Short mmCIF file of C-alpha atoms in Angstrom, two decimals:
data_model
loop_
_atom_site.label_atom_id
_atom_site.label_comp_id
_atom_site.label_asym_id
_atom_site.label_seq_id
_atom_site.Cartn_x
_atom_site.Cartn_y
_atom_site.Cartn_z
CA UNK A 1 -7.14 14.69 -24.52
CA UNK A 2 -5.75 15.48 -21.29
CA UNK A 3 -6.97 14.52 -18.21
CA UNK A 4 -7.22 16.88 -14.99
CA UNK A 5 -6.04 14.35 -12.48
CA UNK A 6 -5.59 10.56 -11.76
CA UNK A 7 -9.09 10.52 -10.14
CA UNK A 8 -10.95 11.98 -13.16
CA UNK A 9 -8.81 9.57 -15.84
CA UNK A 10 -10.09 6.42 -13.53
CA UNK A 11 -13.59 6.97 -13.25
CA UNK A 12 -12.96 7.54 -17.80
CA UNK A 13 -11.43 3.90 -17.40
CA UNK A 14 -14.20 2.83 -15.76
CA UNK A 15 -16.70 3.26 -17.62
CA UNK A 16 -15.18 0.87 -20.74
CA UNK A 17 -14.40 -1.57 -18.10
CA UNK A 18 -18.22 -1.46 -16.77
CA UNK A 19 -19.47 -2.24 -20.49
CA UNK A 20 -17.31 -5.45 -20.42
CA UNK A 21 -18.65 -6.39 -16.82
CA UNK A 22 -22.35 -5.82 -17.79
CA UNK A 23 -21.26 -8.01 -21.31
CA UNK A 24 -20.61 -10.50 -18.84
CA UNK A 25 -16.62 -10.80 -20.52
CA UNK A 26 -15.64 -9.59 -16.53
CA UNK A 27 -16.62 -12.13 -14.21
CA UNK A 28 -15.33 -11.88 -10.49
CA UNK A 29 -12.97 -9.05 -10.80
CA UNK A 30 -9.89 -8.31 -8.94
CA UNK A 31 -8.19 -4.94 -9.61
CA UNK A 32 -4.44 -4.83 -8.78
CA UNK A 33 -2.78 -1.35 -9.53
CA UNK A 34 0.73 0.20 -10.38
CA UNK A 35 1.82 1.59 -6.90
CA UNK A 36 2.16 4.76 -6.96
CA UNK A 37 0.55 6.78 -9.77
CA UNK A 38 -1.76 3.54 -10.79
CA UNK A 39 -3.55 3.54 -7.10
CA UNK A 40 -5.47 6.71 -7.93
CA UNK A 41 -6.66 4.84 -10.81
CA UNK A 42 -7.47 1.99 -9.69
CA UNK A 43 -9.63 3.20 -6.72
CA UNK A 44 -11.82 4.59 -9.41
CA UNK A 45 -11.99 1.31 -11.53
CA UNK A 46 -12.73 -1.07 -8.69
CA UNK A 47 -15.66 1.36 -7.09
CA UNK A 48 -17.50 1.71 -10.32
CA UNK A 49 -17.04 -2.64 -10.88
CA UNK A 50 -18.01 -2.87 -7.18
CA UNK A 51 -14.18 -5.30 -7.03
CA UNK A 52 -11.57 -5.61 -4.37
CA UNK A 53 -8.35 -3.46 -4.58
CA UNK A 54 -4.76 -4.55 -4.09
CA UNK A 55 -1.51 -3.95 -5.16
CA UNK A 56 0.81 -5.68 -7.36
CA UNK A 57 4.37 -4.27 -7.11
CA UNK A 58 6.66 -3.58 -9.76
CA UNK A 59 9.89 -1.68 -10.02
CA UNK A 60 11.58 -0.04 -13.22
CA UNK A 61 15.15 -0.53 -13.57
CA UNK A 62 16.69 2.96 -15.04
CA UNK A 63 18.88 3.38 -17.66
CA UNK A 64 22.81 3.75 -15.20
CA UNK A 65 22.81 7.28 -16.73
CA UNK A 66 19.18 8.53 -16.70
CA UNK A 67 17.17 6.38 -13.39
CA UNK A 68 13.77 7.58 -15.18
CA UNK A 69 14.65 6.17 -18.59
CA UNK A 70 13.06 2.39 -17.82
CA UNK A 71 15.48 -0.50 -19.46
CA UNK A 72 14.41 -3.16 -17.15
CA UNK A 73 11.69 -3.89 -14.30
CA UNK A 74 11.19 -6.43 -11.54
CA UNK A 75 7.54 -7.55 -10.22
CA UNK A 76 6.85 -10.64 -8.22
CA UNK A 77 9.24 -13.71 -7.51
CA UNK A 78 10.40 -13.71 -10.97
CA UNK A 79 13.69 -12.71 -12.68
CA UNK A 80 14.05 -9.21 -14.05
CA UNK A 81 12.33 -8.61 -17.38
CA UNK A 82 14.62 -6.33 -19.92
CA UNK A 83 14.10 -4.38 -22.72
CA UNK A 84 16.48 -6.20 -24.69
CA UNK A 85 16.78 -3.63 -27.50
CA UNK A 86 17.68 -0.41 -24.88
CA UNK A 87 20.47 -2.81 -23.36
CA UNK A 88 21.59 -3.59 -26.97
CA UNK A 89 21.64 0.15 -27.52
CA UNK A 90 23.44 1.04 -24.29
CA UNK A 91 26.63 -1.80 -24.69
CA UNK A 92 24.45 -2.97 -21.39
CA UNK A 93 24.12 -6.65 -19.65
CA UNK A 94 21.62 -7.93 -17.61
CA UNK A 95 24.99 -8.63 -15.58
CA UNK A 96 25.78 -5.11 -15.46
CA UNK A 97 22.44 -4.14 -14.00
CA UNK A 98 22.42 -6.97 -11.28
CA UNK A 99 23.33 -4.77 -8.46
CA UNK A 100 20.50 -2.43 -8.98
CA UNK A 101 17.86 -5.12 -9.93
CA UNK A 102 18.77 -6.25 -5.82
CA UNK A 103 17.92 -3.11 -4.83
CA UNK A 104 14.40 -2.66 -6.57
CA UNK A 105 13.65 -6.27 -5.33
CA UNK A 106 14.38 -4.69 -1.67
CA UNK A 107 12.68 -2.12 -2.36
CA UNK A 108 9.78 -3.76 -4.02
CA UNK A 109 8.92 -6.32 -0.45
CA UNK A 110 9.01 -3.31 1.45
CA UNK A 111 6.55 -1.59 -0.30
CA UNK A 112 4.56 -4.54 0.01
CA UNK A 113 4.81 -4.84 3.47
CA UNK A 114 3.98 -1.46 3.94
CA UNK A 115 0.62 -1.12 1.66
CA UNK A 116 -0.47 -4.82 2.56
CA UNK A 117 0.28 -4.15 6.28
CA UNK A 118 1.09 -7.87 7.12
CA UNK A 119 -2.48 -9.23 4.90
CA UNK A 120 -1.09 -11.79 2.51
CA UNK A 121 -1.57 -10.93 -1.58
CA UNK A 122 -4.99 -12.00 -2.82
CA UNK A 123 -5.20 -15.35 -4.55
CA UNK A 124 -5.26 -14.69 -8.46
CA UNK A 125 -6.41 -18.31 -9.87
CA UNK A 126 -9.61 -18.29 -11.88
CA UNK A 127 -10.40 -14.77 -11.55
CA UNK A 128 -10.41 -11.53 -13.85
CA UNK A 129 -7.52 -9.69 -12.68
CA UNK A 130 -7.78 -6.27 -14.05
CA UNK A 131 -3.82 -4.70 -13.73
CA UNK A 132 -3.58 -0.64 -13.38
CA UNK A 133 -1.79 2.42 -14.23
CA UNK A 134 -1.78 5.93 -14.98
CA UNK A 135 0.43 5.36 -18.03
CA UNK A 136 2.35 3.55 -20.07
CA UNK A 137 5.62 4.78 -21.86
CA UNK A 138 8.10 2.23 -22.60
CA UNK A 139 5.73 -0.30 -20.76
CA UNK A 140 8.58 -2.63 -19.22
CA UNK A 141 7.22 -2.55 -15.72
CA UNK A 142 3.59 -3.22 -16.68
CA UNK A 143 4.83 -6.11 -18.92
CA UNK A 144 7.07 -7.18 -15.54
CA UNK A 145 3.75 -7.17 -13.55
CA UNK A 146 1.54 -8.67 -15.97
CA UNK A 147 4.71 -11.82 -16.20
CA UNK A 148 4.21 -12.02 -12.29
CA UNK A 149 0.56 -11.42 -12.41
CA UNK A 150 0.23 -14.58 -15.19
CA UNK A 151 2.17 -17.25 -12.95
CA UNK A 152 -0.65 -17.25 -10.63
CA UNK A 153 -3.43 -18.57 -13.23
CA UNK A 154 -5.76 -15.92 -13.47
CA UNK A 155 -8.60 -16.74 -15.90
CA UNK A 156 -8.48 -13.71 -17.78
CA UNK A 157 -5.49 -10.96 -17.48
CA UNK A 158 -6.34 -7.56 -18.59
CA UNK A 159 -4.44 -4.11 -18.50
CA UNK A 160 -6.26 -0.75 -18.58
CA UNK A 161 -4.72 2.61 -18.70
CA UNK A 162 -5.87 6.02 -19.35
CA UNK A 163 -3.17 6.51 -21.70
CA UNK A 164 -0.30 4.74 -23.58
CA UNK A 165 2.51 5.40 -26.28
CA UNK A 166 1.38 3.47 -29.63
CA UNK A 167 4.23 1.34 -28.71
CA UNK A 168 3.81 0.58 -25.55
CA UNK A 169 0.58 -0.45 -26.08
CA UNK A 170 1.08 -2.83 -29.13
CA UNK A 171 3.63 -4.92 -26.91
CA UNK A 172 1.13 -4.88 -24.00
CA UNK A 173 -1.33 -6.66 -26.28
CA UNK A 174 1.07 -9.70 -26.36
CA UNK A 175 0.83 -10.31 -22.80
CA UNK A 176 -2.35 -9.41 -21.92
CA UNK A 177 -5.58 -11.30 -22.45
CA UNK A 178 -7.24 -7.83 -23.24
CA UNK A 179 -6.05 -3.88 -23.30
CA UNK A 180 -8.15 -1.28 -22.38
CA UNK A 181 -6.40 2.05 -23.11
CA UNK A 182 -8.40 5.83 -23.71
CA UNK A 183 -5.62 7.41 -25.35
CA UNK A 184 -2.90 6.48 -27.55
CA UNK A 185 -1.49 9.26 -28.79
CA UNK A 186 1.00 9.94 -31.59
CA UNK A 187 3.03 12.70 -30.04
CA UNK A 188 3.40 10.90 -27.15
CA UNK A 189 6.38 12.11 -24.46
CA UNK A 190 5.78 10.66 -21.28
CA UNK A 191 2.68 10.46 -18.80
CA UNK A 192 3.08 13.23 -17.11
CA UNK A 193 1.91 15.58 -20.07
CA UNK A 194 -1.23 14.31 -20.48
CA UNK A 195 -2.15 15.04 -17.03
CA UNK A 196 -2.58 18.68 -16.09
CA UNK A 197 -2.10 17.49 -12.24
CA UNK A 198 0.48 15.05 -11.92
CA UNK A 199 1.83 15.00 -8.50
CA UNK A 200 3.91 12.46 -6.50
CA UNK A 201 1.65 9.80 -4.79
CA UNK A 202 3.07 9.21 -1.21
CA UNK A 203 2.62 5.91 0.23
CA UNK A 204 -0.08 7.48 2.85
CA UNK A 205 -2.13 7.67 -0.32
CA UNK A 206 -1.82 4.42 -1.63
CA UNK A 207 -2.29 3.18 2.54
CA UNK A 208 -5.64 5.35 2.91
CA UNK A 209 -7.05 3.89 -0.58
CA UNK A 210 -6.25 0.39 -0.01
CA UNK A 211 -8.36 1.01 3.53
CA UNK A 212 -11.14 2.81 2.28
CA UNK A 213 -11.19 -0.12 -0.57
CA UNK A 214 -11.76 -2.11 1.94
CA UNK A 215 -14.12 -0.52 4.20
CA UNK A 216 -16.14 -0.01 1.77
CA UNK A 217 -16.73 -3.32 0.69
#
């Protein structure tokens, strides 16, 4: 199925999500989205489990000939995570890629300065930290944020997205306590087509959500 917008496919996540909670298998949840295109998402998710919202910033690293085509990702404090396979298929090193890994990781802190507006990132330890986004194609940069996410001892990790490659989501199940994923679909392309609105999330959005988040709670 596709879904009309990032709104509508959270409050569809939710609603698996709010099973587990009332199961009592989500205990003191946390929900830390994707910036951009996961914020959306998880706004939805953490009204409906009544949770905090944050941020936890990753970066893709692009193929050198094709930025969108993720071979690499950064999250966190931690080293870059690569797909080892695409560099194997380029002739590519990590070495090769260093410059641009400095400038996601540049990128990256000022994102987080911006959305977090000088709070400090919410303590992870011994909570259910529910990770966000709209999508998942090749899945490097959620698998960078869940490595950066798992450092700081959460008791349970999980990842929920609306929708996922079959791949993608098979590797995500390695590093993730739990995957929640609506759609997994064989002819899959890239996000984008299984949204009929898929516009650009500015960083006012993901500002205003992170405020209302708050207000409201």
């Amino acid at each position: 199925m596709r879904f009309h917008d990032r709104t509508q496919a959270g409050r569809m996540l939710a609603e698996p999500l709010r099973d587990l909670q009332r199961a009592g298998e989500i205990r003191d949840p946390l929900v830390l989205a994707l910036p951009r295109g996961g914020v959306p998402v998880g706004e939805e998710v953490a009204r409906a489990l009544h949770a905090p919202l944050d941020v936890l910033v990753a970066r893709k690293i692009g193929a050198p000939f094709n930025p969108e085509f993720g071979i690499g990702a950064v999250a966190g404090e931690g080293p870059p995570l690569f797909d080892e396979q695409s560099l194997r298929m380029l002739g590519l090193t990590a070495g090769d890629l260093a410059g641009q890994v400095e400038r996601e990781r540049a990128e990256l802190r000022r994102r987080e300065d911006l959305y977090r507006g000088g709070r400090p990132a919410p303590r992870l330890r011994g909570r259910t930290v529910i990770v966000v986004d709209d999508g998942l194609a090749t899945g490097v940069t959620a698998r960078a944020a869940l490595h950066a996410a798992r450092v700081l001892e959460p008791e349970v990790l999980v990842l929920a997205v609306p929708v996922s490659s079959v791949q993608a989501a098979a590797a995500m199940e390695e590093v993730a306590d739990r995957l929640v994923c609506l759609e997994t679909p064989p002819s899959f392309q890239g996000v984008g087509q299984w949204y009929e609105d898929f516009h650009q999330v500015g960083d006012e959005e993901v500002v205003a959500a992170l405020r209302a988040s708050a207000a409201a709670r």
